[in-house]
Coordinates of N, CA, C and O in Angstrom, one line a residue:
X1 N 0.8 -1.2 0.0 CA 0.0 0.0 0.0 C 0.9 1.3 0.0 O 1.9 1.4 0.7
X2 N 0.5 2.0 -0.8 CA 1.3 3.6 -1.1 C 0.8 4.4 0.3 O -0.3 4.5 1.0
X3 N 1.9 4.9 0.3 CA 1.9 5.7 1.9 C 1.5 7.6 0.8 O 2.0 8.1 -0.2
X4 N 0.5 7.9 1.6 CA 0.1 9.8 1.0 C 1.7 10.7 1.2 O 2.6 10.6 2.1
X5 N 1.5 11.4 -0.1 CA 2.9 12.3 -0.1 C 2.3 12.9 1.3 O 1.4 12.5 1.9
X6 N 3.1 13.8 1.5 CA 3.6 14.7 2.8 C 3.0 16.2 1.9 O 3.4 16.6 0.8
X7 N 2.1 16.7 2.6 CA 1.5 18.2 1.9 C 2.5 18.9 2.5 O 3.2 18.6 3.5
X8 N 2.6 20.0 1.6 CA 3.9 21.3 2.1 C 2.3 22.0 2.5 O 1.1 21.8 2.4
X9 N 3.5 23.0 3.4 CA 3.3 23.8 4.3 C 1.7 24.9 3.7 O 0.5 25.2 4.1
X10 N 2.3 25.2 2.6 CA 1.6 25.9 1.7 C 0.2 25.5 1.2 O -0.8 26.2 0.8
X11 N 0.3 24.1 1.2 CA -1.4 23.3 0.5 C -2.2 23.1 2.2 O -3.4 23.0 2.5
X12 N -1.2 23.1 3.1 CA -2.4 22.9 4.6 C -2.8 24.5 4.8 O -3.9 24.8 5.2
X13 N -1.9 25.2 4.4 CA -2.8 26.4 5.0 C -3.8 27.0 3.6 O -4.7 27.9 3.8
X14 N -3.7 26.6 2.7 CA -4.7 27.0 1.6 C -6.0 25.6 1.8 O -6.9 25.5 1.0
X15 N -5.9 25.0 2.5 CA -7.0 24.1 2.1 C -7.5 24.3 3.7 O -8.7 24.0 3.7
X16 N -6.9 24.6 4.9 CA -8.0 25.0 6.0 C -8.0 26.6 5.8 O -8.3 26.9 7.0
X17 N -7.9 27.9 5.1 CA -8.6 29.1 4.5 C -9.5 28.4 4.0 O -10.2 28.2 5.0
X18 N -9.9 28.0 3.3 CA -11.4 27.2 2.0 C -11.9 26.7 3.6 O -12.7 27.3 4.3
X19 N -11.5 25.9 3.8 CA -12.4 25.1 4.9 C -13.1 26.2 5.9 O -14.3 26.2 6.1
X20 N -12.1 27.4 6.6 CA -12.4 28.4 7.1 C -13.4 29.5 6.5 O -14.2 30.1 7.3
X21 N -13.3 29.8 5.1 CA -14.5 30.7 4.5 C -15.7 29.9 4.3 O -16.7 30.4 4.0
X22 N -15.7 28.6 4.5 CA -16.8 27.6 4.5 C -17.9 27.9 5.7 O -19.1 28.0 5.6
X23 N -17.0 28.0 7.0 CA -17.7 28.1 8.0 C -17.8 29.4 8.4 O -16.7 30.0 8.4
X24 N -18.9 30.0 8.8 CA -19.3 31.3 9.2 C -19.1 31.6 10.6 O -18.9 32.7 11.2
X25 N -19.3 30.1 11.3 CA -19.5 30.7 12.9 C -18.4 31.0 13.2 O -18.3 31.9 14.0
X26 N -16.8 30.1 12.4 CA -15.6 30.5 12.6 C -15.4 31.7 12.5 O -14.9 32.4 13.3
X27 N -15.9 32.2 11.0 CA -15.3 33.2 10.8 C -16.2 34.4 11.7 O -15.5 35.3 11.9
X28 N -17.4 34.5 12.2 CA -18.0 35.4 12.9 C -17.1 35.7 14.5 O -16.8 36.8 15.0
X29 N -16.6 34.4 15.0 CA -15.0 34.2 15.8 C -14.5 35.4 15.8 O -14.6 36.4 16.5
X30 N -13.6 35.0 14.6 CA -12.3 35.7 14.2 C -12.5 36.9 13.8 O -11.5 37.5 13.6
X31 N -13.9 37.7 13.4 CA -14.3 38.6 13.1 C -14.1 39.7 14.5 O -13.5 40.8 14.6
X32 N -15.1 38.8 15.5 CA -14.8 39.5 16.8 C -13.6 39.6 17.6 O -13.2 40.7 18.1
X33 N -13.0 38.6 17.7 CA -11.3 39.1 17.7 C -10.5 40.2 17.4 O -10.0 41.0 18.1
X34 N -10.7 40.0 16.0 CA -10.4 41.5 15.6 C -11.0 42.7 16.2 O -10.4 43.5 16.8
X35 N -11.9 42.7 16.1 CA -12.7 43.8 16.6 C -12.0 44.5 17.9 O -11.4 45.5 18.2
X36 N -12.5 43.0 18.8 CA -11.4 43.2 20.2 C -10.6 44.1 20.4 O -10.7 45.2 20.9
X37 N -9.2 43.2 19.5 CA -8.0 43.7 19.2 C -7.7 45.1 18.9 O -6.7 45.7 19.3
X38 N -8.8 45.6 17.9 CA -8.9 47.0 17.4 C -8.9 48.0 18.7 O -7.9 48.7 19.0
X39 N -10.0 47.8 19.5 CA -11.0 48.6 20.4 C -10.0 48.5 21.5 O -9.9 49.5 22.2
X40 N -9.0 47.2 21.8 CA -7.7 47.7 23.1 C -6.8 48.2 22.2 O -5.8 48.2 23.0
X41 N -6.5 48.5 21.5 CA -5.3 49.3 20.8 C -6.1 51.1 21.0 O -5.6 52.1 21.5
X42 N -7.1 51.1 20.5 CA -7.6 52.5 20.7 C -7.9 53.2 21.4 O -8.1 54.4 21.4
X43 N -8.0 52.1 22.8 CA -7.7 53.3 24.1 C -6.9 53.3 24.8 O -6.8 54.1 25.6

């Protein structure tokens, strides 16, 4: 049995982005985060 090539670095983080714009509640997350991050920088 063939053992799976080894993905570079490059094809895991482009294929969990796809997987991440798939899911909304993730990205509703990471949306707020940001926001966060924004709102303690500004005061």
């Amino acid at each position: 049995m063939r053992r799976p090539r080894k993905r570079s670095f490059a094809e895991l983080v482009s294929e969990n982005k796809s997987q991440l714009l798939k899911d909304n509640a993730a990205l509703e997350k990471i949306e707020e985060r940001l926001e966060q991050k924004r709102l303690g920088k500004a005061e």
